[in-house]
PDB file of C-alpha atoms in Angstrom:
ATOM      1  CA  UNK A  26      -3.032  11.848 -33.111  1.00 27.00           C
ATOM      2  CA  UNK A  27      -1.670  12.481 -29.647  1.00 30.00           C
ATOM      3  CA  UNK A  28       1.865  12.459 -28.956  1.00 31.00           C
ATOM      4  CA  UNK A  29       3.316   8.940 -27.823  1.00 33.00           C
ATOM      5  CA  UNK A  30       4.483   7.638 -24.618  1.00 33.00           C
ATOM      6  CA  UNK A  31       7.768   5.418 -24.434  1.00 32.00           C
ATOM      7  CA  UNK A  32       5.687   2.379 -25.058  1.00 33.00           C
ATOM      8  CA  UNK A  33       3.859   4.018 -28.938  1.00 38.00           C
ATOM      9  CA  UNK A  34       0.859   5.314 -26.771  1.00 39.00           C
ATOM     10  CA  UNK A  35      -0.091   8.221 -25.315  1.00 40.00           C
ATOM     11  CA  UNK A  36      -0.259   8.759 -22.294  1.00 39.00           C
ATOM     12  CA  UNK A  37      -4.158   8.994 -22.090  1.00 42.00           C
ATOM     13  CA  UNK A  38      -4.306   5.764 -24.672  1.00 41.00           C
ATOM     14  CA  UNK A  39      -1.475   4.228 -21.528  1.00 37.00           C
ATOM     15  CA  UNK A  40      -4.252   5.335 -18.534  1.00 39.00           C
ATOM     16  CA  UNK A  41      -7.169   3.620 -20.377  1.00 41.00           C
ATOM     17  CA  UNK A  42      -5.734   0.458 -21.031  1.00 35.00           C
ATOM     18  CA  UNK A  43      -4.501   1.102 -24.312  1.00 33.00           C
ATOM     19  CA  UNK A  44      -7.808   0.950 -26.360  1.00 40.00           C
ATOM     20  CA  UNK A  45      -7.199   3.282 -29.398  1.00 88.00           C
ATOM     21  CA  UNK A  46      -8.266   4.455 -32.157  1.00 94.00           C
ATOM     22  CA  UNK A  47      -6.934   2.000 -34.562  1.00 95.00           C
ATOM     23  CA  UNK A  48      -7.676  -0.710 -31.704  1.00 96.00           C
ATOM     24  CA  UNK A  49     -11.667   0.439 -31.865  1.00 96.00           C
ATOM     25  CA  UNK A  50     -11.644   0.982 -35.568  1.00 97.00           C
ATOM     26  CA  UNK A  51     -10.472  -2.864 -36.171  1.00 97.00           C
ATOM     27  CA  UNK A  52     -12.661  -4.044 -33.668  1.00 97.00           C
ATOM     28  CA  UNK A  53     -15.544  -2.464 -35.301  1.00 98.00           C
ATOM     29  CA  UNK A  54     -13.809  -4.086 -38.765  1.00 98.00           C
ATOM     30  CA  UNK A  55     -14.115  -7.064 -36.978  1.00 98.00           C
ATOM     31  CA  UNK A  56     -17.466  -6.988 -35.433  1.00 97.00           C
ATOM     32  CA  UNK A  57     -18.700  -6.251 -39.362  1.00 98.00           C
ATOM     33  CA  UNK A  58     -17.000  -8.977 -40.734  1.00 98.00           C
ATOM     34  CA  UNK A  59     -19.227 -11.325 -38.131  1.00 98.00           C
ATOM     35  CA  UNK A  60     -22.089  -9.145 -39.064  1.00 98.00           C
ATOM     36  CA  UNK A  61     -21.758  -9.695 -43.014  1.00 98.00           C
ATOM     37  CA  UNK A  62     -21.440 -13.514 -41.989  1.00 98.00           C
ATOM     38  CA  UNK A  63     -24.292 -13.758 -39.586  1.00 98.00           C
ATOM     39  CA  UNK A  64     -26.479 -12.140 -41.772  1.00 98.00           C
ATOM     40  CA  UNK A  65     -25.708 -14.458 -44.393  1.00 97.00           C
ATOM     41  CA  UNK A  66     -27.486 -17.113 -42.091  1.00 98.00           C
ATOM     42  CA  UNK A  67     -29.803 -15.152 -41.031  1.00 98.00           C
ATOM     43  CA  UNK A  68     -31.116 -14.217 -45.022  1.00 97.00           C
ATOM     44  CA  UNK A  69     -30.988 -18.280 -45.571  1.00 96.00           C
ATOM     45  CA  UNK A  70     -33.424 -18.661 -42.695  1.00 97.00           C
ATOM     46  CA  UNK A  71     -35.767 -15.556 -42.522  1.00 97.00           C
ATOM     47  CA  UNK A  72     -39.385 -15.811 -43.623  1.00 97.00           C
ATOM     48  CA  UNK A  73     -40.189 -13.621 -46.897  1.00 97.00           C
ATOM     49  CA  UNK A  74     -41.926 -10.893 -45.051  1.00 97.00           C
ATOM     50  CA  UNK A  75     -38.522  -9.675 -43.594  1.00 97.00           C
ATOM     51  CA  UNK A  76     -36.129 -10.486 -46.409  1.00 97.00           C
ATOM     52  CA  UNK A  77     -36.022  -7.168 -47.708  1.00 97.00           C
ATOM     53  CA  UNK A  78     -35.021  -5.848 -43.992  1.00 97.00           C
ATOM     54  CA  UNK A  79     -32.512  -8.530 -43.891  1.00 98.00           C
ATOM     55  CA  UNK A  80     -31.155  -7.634 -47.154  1.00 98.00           C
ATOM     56  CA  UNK A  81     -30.939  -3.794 -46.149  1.00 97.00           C
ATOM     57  CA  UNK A  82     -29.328  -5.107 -43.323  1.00 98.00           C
ATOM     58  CA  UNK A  83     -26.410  -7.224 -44.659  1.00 98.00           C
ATOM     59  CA  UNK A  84     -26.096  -4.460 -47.695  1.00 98.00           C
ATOM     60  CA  UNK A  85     -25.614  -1.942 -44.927  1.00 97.00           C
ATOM     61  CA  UNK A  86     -22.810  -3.851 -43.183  1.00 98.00           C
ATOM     62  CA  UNK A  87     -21.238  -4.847 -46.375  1.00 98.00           C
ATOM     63  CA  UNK A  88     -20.888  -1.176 -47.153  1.00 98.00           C
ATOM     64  CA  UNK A  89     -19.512   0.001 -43.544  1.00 98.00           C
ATOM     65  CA  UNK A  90     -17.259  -2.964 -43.783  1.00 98.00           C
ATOM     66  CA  UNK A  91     -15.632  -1.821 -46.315  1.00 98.00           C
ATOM     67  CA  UNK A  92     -15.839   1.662 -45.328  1.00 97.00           C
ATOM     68  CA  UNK A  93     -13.864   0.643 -42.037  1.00 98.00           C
ATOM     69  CA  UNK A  94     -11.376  -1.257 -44.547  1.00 98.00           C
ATOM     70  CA  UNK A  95     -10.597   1.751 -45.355  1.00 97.00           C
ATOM     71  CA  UNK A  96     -10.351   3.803 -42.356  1.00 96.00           C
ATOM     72  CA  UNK A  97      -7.692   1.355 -41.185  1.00 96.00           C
ATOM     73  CA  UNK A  98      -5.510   1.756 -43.592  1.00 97.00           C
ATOM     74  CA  UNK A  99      -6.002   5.660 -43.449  1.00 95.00           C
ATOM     75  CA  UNK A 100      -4.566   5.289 -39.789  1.00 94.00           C
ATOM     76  CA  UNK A 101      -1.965   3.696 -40.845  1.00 94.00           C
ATOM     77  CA  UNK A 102      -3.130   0.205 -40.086  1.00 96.00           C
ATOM     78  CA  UNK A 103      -3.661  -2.983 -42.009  1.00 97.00           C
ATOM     79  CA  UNK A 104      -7.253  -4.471 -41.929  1.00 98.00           C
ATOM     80  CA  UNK A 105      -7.967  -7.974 -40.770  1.00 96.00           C
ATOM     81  CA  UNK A 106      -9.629 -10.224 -42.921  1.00 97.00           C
ATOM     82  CA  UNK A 107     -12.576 -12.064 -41.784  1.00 97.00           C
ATOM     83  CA  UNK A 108     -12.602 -15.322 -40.105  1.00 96.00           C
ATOM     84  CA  UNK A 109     -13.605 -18.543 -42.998  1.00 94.00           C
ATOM     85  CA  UNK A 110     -16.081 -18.764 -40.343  1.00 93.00           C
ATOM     86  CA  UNK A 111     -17.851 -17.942 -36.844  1.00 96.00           C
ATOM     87  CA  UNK A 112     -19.436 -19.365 -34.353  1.00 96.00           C
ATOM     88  CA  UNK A 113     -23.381 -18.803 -33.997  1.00 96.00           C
ATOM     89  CA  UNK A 114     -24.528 -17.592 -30.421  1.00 96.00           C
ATOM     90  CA  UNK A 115     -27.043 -20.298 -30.706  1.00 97.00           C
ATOM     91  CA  UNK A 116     -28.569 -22.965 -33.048  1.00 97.00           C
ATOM     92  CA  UNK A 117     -30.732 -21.164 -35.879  1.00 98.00           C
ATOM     93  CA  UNK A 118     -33.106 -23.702 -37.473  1.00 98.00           C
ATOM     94  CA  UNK A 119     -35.775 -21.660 -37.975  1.00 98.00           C
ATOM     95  CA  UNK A 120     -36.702 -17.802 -38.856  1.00 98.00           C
ATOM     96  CA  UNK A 121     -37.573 -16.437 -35.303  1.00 98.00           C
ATOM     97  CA  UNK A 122     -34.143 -17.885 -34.949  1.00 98.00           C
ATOM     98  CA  UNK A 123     -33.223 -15.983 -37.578  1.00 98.00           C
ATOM     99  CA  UNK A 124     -34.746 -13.087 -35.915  1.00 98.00           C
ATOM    100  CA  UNK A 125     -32.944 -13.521 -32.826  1.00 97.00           C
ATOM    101  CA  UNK A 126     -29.721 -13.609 -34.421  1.00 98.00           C
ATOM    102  CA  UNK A 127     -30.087 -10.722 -36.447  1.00 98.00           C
ATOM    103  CA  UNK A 128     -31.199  -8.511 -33.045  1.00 96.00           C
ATOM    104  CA  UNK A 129     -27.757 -10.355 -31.211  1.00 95.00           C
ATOM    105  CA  UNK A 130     -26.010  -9.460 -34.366  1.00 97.00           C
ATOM    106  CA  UNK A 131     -27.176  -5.214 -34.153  1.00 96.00           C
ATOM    107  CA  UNK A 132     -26.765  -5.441 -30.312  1.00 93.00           C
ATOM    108  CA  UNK A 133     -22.842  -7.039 -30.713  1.00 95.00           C
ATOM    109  CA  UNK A 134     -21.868  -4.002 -33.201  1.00 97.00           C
ATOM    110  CA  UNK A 135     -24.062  -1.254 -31.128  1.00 94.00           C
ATOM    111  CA  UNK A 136     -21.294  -2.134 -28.506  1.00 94.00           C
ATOM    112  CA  UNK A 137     -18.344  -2.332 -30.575  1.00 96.00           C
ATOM    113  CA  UNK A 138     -19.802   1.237 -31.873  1.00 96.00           C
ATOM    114  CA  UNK A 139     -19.927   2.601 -28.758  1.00 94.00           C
ATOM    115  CA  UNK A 140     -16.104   1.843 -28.073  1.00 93.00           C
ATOM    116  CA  UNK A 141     -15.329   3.481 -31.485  1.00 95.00           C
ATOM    117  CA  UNK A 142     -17.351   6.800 -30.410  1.00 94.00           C
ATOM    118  CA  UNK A 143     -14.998   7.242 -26.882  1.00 91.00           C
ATOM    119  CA  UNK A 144     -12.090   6.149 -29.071  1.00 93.00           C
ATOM    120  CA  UNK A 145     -12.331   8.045 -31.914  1.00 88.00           C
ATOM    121  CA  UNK A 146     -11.356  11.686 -33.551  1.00 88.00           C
ATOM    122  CA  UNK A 147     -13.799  14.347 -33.964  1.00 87.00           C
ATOM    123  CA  UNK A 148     -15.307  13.299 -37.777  1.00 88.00           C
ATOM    124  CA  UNK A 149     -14.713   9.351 -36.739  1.00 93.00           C
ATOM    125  CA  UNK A 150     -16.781   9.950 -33.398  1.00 94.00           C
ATOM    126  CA  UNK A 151     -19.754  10.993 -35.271  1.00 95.00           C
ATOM    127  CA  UNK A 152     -19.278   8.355 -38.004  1.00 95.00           C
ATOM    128  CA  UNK A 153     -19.462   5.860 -35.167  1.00 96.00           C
ATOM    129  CA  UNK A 154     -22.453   7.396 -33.355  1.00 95.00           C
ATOM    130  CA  UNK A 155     -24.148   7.301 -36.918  1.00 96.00           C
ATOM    131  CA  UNK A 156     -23.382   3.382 -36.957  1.00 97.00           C
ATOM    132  CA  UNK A 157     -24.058   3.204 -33.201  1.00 95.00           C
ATOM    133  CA  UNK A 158     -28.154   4.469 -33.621  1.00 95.00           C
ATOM    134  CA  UNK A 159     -28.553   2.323 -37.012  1.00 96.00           C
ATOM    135  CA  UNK A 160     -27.400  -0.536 -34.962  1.00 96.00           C
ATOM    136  CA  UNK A 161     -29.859   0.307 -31.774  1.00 94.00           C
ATOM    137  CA  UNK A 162     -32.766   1.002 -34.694  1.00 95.00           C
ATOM    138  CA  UNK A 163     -32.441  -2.444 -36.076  1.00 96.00           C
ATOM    139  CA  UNK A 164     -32.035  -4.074 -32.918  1.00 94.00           C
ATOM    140  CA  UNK A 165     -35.046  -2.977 -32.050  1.00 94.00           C
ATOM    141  CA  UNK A 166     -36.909  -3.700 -35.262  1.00 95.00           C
ATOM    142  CA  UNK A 167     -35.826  -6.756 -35.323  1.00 96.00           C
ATOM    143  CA  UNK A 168     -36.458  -7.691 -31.264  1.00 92.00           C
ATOM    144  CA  UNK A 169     -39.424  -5.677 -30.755  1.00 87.00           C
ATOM    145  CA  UNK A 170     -38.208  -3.655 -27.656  1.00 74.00           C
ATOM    146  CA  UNK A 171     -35.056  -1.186 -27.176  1.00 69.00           C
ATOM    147  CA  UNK A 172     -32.647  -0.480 -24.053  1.00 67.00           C
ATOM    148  CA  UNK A 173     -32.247   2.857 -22.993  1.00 57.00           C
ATOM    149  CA  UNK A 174     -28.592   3.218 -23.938  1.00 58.00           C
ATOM    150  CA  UNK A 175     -27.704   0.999 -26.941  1.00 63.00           C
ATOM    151  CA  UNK A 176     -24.166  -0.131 -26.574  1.00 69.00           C
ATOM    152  CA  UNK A 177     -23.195   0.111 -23.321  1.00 67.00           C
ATOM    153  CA  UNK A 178     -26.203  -2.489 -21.672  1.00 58.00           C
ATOM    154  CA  UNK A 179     -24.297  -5.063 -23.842  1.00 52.00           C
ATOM    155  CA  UNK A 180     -21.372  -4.041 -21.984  1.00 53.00           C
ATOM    156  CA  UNK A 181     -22.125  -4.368 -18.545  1.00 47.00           C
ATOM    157  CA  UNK A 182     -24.016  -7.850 -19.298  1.00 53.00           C
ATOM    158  CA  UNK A 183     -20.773  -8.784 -21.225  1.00 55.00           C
ATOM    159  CA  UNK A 184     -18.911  -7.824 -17.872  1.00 50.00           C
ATOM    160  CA  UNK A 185     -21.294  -9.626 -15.525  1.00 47.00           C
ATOM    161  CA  UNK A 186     -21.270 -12.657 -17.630  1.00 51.00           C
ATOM    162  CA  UNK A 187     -25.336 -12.382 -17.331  1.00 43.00           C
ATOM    163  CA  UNK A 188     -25.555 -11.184 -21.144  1.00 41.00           C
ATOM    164  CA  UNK A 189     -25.160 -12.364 -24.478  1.00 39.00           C
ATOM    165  CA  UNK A 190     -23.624  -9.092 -25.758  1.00 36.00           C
ATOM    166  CA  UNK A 191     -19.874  -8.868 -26.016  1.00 37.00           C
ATOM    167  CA  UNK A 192     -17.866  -5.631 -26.493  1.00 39.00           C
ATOM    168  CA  UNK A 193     -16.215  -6.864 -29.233  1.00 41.00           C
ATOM    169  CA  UNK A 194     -15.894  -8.823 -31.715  1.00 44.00           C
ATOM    170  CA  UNK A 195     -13.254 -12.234 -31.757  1.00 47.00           C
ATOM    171  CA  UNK A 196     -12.061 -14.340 -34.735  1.00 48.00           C
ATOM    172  CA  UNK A 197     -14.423 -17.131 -34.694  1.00 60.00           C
ATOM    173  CA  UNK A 198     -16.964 -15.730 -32.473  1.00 63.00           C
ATOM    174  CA  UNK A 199     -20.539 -13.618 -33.516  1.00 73.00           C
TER     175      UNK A 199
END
């Protein structure tokens, strides 16, 4: 870790608005806590010829949840618990709801994954990149289509206000 400015930051955490490590490695936390819950929707709701990728899917979060659990605590950090509940993007009655959530889901952590690649050390970086392309592969198996770079599209639609993506994850929020 860098040295600290007067304020606990460096001074290159200080010129980027303070967005840290620990700071990206909760948000991811975060962003997997909505994912474990939004794929517990989406599993009630998909058809049975995509259960098993929905299943992969929420087994898969479940495990870098608890991965990031501890990475937070390695920092030095103590990791959030999830919300009782979130807030769906949108109604999902049906399975191509389903569908559609589970896509929003994988483009919502392909975002927070891209944060955690600029924030993060060496070994965390290419953890992060690792979590970044499983996201953008699973995105597009669930949507059909791809972007050309995964994470950051969700970004700039986040900033514009034109997008559903958000950088990260909030309490409450998917």
């Amino acid at each position: 870790m860098r040295t600290t400015a007067a304020h606990g930051k460096s001074a290159h955490e200080e010129a980027d608005g303070g967005h840290d490590e620990l700071t990206a490695v909760q948000a991811a936390l975060a962003a997997e806590h909505a994912a474990v819950y939004g794929y517990g929707v989406v599993g009630g709701r998909i058809a049975d010829d995509r259960r098993k990728e929905a299943q992969a899917a929420y087994d898969g979060h479940r495990a870098r949840r608890d991965a990031l659990r501890r990475e937070v605590r390695d920092l030095g950090g103590t990791p959030r618990a999830a919300a009782a509940a979130y807030e769906l993007p949108f109604p999902v009655p049906d399975a191509a709801a389903a569908v559609r959530l589970a896509a929003e889901l994988e483009d919502r952590l392909a975002a927070v994954y891209a944060d955690l690649v600029r924030a993060g050390a060496a070994a965390r970086r290419a953890e992060a990149a690792a979590a970044l392309r499983e996201a953008a592969v699973r995105a597009v198996r669930w949507r059909g289509s791809g972007v050309a770079f995964p994470g950051l599209v969700e970004r700039a639609a986040a900033a514009t206000g034109s997008g559903s993506g958000a950088a990260s994850a909030s309490a409450g929020a998917l």
